[in-house]
PDB file of C-alpha atoms in Angstrom:
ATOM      1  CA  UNK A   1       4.717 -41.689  34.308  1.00  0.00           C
ATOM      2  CA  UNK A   2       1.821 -41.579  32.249  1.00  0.00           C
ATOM      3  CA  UNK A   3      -0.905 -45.175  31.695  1.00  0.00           C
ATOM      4  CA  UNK A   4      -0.516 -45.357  28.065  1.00  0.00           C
ATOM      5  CA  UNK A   5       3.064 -46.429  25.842  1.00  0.00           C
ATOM      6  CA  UNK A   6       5.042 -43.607  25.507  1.00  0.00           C
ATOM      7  CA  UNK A   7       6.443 -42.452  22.038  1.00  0.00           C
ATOM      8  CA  UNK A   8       9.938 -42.060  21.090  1.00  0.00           C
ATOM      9  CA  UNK A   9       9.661 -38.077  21.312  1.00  0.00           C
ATOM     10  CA  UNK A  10       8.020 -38.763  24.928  1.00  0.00           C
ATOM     11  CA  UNK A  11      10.633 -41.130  25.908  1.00  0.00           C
ATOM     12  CA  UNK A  12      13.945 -38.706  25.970  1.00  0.00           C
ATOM     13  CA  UNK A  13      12.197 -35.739  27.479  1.00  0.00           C
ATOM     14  CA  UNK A  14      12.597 -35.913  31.524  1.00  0.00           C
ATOM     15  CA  UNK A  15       9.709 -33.214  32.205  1.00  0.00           C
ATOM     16  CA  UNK A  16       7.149 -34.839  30.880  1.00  0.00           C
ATOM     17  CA  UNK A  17       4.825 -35.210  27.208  1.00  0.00           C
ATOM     18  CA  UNK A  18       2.538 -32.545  28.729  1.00  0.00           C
ATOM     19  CA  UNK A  19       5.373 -29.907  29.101  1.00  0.00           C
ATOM     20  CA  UNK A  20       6.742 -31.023  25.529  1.00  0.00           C
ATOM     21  CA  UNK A  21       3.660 -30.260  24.234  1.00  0.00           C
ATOM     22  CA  UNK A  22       3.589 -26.873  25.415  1.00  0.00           C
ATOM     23  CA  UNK A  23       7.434 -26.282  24.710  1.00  0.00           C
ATOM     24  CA  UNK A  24       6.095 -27.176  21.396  1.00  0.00           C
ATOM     25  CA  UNK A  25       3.278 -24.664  20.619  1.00  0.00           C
ATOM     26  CA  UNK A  26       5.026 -22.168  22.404  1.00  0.00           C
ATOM     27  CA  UNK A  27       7.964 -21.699  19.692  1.00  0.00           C
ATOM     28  CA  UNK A  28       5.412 -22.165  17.176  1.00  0.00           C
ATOM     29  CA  UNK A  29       3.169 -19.627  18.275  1.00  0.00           C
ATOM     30  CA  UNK A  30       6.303 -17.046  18.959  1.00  0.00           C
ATOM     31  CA  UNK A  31       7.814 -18.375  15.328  1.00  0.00           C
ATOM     32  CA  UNK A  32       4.367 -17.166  14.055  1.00  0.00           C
ATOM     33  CA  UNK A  33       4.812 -14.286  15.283  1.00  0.00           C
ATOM     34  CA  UNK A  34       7.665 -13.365  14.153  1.00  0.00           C
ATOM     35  CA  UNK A  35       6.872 -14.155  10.940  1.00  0.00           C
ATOM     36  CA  UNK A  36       3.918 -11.980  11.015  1.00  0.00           C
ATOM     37  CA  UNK A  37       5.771  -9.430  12.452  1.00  0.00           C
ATOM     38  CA  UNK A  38       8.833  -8.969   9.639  1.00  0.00           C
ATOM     39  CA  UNK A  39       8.607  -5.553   7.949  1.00  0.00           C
ATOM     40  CA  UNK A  40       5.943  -3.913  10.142  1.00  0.00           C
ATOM     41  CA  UNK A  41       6.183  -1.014  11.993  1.00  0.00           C
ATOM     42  CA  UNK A  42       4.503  -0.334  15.761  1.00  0.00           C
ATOM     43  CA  UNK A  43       1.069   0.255  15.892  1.00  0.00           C
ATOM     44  CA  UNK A  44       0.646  -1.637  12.615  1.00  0.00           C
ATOM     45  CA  UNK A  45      -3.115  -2.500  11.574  1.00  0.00           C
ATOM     46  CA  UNK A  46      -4.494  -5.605  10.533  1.00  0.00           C
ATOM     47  CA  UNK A  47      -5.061  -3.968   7.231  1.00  0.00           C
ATOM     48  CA  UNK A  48      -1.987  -4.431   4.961  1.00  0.00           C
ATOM     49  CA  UNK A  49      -0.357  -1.960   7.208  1.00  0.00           C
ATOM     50  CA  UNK A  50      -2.768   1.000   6.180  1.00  0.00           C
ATOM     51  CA  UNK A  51      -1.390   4.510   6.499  1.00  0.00           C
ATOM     52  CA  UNK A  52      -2.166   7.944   7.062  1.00  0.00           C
ATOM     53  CA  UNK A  53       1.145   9.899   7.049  1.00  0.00           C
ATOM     54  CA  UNK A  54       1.469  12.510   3.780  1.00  0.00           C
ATOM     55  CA  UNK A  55       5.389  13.234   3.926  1.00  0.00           C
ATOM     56  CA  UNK A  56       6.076  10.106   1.901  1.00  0.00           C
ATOM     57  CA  UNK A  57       3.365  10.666  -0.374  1.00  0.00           C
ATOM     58  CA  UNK A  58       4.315  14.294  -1.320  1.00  0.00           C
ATOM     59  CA  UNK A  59       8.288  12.886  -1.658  1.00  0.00           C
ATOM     60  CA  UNK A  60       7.105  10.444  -4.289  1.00  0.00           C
ATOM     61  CA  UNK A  61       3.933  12.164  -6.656  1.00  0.00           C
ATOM     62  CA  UNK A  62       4.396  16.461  -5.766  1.00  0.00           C
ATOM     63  CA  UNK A  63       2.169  16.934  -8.656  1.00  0.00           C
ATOM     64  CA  UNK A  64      -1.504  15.913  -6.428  1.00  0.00           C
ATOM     65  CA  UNK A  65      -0.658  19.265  -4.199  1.00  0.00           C
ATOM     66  CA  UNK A  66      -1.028  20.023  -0.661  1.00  0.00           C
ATOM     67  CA  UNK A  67      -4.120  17.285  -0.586  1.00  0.00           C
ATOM     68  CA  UNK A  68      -6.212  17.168   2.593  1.00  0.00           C
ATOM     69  CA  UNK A  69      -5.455  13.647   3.664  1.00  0.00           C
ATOM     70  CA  UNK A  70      -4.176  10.289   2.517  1.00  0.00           C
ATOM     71  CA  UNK A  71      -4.662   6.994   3.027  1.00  0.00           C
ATOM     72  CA  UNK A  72      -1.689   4.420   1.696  1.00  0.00           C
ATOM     73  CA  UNK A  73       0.284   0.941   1.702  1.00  0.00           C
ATOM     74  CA  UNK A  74       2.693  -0.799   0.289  1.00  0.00           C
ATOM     75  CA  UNK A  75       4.503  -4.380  -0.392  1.00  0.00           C
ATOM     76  CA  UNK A  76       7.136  -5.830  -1.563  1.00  0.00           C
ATOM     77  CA  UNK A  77       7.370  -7.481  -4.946  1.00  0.00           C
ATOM     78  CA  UNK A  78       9.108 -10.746  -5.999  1.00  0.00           C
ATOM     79  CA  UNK A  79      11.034 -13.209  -3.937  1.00  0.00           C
ATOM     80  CA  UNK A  80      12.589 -11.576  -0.959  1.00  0.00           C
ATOM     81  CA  UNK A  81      14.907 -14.222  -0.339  1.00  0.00           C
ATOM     82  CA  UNK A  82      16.638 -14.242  -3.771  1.00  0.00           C
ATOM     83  CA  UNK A  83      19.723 -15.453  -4.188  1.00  0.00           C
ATOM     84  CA  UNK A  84      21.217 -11.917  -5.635  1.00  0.00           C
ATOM     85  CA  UNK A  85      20.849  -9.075  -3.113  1.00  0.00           C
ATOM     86  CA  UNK A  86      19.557  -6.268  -4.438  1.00  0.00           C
ATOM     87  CA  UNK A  87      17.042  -3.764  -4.309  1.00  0.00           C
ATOM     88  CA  UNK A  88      13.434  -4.626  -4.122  1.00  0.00           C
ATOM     89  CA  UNK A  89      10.665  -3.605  -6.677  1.00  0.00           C
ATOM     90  CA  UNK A  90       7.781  -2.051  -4.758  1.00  0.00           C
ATOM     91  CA  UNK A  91       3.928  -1.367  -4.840  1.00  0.00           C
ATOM     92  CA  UNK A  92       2.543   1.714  -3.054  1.00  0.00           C
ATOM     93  CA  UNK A  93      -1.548   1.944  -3.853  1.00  0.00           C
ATOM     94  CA  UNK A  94      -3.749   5.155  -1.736  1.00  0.00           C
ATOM     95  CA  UNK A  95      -6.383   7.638  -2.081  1.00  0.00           C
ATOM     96  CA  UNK A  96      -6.120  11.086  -1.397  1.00  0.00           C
ATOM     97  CA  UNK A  97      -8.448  13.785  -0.798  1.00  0.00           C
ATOM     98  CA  UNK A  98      -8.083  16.505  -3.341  1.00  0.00           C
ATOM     99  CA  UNK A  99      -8.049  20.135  -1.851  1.00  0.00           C
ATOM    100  CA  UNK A 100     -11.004  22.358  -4.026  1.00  0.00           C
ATOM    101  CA  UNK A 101      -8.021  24.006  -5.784  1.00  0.00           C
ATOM    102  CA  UNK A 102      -5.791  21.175  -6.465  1.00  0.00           C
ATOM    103  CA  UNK A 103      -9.203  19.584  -8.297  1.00  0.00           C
ATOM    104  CA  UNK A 104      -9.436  22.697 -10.163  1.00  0.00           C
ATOM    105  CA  UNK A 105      -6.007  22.812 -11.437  1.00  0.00           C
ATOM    106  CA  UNK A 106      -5.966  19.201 -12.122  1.00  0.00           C
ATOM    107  CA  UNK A 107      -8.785  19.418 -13.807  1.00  0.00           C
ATOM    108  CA  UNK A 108      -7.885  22.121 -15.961  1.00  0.00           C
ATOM    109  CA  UNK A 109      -4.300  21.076 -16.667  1.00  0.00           C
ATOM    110  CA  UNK A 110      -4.608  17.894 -18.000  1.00  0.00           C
ATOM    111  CA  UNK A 111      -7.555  15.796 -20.263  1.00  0.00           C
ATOM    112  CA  UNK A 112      -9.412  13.355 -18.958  1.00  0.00           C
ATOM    113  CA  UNK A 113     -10.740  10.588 -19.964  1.00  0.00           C
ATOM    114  CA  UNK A 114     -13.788   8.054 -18.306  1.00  0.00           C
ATOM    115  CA  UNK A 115     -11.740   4.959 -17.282  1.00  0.00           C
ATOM    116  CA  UNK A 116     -14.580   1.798 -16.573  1.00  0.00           C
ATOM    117  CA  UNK A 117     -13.633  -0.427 -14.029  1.00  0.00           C
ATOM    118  CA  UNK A 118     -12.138   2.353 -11.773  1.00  0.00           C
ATOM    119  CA  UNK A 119      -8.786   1.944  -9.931  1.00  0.00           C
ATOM    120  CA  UNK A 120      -6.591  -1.855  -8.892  1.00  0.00           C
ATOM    121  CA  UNK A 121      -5.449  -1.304  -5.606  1.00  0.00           C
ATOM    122  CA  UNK A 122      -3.479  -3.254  -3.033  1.00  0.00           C
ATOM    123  CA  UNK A 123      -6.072  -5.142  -0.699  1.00  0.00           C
ATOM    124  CA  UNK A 124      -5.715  -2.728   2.347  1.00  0.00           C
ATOM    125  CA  UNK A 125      -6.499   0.189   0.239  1.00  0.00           C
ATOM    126  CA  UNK A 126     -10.019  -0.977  -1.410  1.00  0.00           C
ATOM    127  CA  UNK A 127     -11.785  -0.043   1.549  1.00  0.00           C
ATOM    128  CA  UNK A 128     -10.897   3.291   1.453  1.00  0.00           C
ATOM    129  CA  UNK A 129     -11.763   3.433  -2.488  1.00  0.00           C
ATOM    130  CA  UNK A 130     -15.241   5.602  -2.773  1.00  0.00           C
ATOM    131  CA  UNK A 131     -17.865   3.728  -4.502  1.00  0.00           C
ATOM    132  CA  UNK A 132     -20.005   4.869  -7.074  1.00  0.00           C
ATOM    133  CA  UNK A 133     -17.416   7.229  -8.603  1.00  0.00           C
ATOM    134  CA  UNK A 134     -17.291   9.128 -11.870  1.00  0.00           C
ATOM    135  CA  UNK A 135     -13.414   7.585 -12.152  1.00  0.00           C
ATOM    136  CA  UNK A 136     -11.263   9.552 -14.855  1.00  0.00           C
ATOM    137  CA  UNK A 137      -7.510   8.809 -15.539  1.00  0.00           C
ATOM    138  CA  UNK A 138      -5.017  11.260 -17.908  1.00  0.00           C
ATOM    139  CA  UNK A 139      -2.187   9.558 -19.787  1.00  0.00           C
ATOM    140  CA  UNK A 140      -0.722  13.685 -19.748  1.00  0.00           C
ATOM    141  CA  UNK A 141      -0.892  13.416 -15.901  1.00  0.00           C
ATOM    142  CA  UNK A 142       0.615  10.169 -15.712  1.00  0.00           C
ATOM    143  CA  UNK A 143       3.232  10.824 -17.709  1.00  0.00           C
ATOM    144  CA  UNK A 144       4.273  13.624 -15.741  1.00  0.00           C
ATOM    145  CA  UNK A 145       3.761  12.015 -12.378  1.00  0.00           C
ATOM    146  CA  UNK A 146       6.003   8.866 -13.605  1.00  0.00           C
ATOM    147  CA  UNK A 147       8.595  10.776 -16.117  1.00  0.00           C
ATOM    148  CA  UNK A 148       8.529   7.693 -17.662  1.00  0.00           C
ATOM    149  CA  UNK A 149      10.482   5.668 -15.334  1.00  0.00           C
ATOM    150  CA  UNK A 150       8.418   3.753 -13.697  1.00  0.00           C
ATOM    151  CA  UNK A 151       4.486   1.868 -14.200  1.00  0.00           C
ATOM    152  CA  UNK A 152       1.627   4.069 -12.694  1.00  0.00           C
ATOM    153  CA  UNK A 153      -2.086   4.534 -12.610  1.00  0.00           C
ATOM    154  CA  UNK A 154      -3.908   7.759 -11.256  1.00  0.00           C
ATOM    155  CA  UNK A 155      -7.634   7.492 -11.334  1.00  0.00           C
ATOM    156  CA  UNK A 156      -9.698  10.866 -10.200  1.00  0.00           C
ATOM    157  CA  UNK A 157     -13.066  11.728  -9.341  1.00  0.00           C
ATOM    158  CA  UNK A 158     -13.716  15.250  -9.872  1.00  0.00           C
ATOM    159  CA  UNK A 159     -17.307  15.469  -7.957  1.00  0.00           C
ATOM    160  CA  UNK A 160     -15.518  13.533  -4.868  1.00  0.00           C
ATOM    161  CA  UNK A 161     -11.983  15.067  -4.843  1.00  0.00           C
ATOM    162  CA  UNK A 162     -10.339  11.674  -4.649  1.00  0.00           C
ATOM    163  CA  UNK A 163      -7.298  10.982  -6.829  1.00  0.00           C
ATOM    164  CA  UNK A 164      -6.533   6.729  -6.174  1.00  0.00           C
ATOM    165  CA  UNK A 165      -2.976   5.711  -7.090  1.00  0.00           C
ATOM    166  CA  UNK A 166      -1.485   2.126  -7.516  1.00  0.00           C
ATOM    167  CA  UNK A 167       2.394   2.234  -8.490  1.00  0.00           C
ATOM    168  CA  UNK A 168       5.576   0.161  -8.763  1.00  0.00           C
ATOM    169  CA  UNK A 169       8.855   1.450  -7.991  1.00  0.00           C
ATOM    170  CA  UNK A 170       7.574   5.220  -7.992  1.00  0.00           C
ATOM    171  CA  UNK A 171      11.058   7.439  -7.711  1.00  0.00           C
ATOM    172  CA  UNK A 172      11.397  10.393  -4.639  1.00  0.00           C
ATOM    173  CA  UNK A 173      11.051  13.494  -6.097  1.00  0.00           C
ATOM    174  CA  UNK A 174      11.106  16.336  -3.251  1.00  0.00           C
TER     175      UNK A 174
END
């Protein structure tokens, strides 16, 4: 027994206020993990879940080309414990580097226009955002990428080859 007045949670447990204690922290530590843990994949980084894989990205916007790599995440929008089920909206925000030709026939396809302020970006993504860009956005190009159907913004910098893209509920298209 211990020297000092035990409390009422103390009183009813038979091992002890030391092991309760533990018992305790223990389920809040795994409920915090769990927690953390919802939604992720293995091998998830502390970055918003930062990713590298270009099969998605070519499903949902075609038109950037066979780019040279890709850096993306995304997150869930609104309440996901609504009382409707439904579908979710979603925000996917990258970068991708532009192959030489893909620049070139972006370039060339569409007009462009100096956009101050450069790209907004889910959190994980900024990083990965080159600085001191010449940033250029096309309302032609994002009205083909988004057919309308969805909100989208596609920033470029020609002299780089990066093309940064924030959008909500983009729509597979391959």
């Amino acid at each position: 027994m211990g020297t000092g007045p035990a409390s009422a949670a103390d009183a009813g447990a038979p091992w002890g206020p030391a092991l309760l204690r533990f018992a305790v922290s223990l389920c809040l530590v795994l409920a915090g993990a769990l927690v953390a843990g919802c939604g992720t994949d293995a091998g998830s980084t502390p970055e918003q879940d930062v990713r590298r894989d270009a099969k998605v990205i070519r499903q949902y916007f075609p038109e950037l080309g066979a780019f040279e790599e890709v850096v993306w995440t995304g997150e869930l929008l609104g309440d996901a414990r609504a009382a409707v089920p439904g579908p979710s909206d979603f925000r996917v925000s990258g970068m991708v580097r532009l192959t030489a030709s893909d620049a070139r026939r972006l370039r060339s396809e569409y007009t462009w226009h100096g956009a101050p302020g450069g790209p907004a970006v889910l959190a994980g993504i900024r990083p990965y955002v080159p600085g001191q860009a010449d940033w250029k956005t096309s309302e032609d190009f994002t009205a083909t990428v988004t057919e309308g159907r969805y909100a989208g913004t596609f920033h470029v910098d020609f002299r780089k080859n990066a093309l940064v893209f924030d959008a909500t509920n983009p729509r597979k298209k391959v």
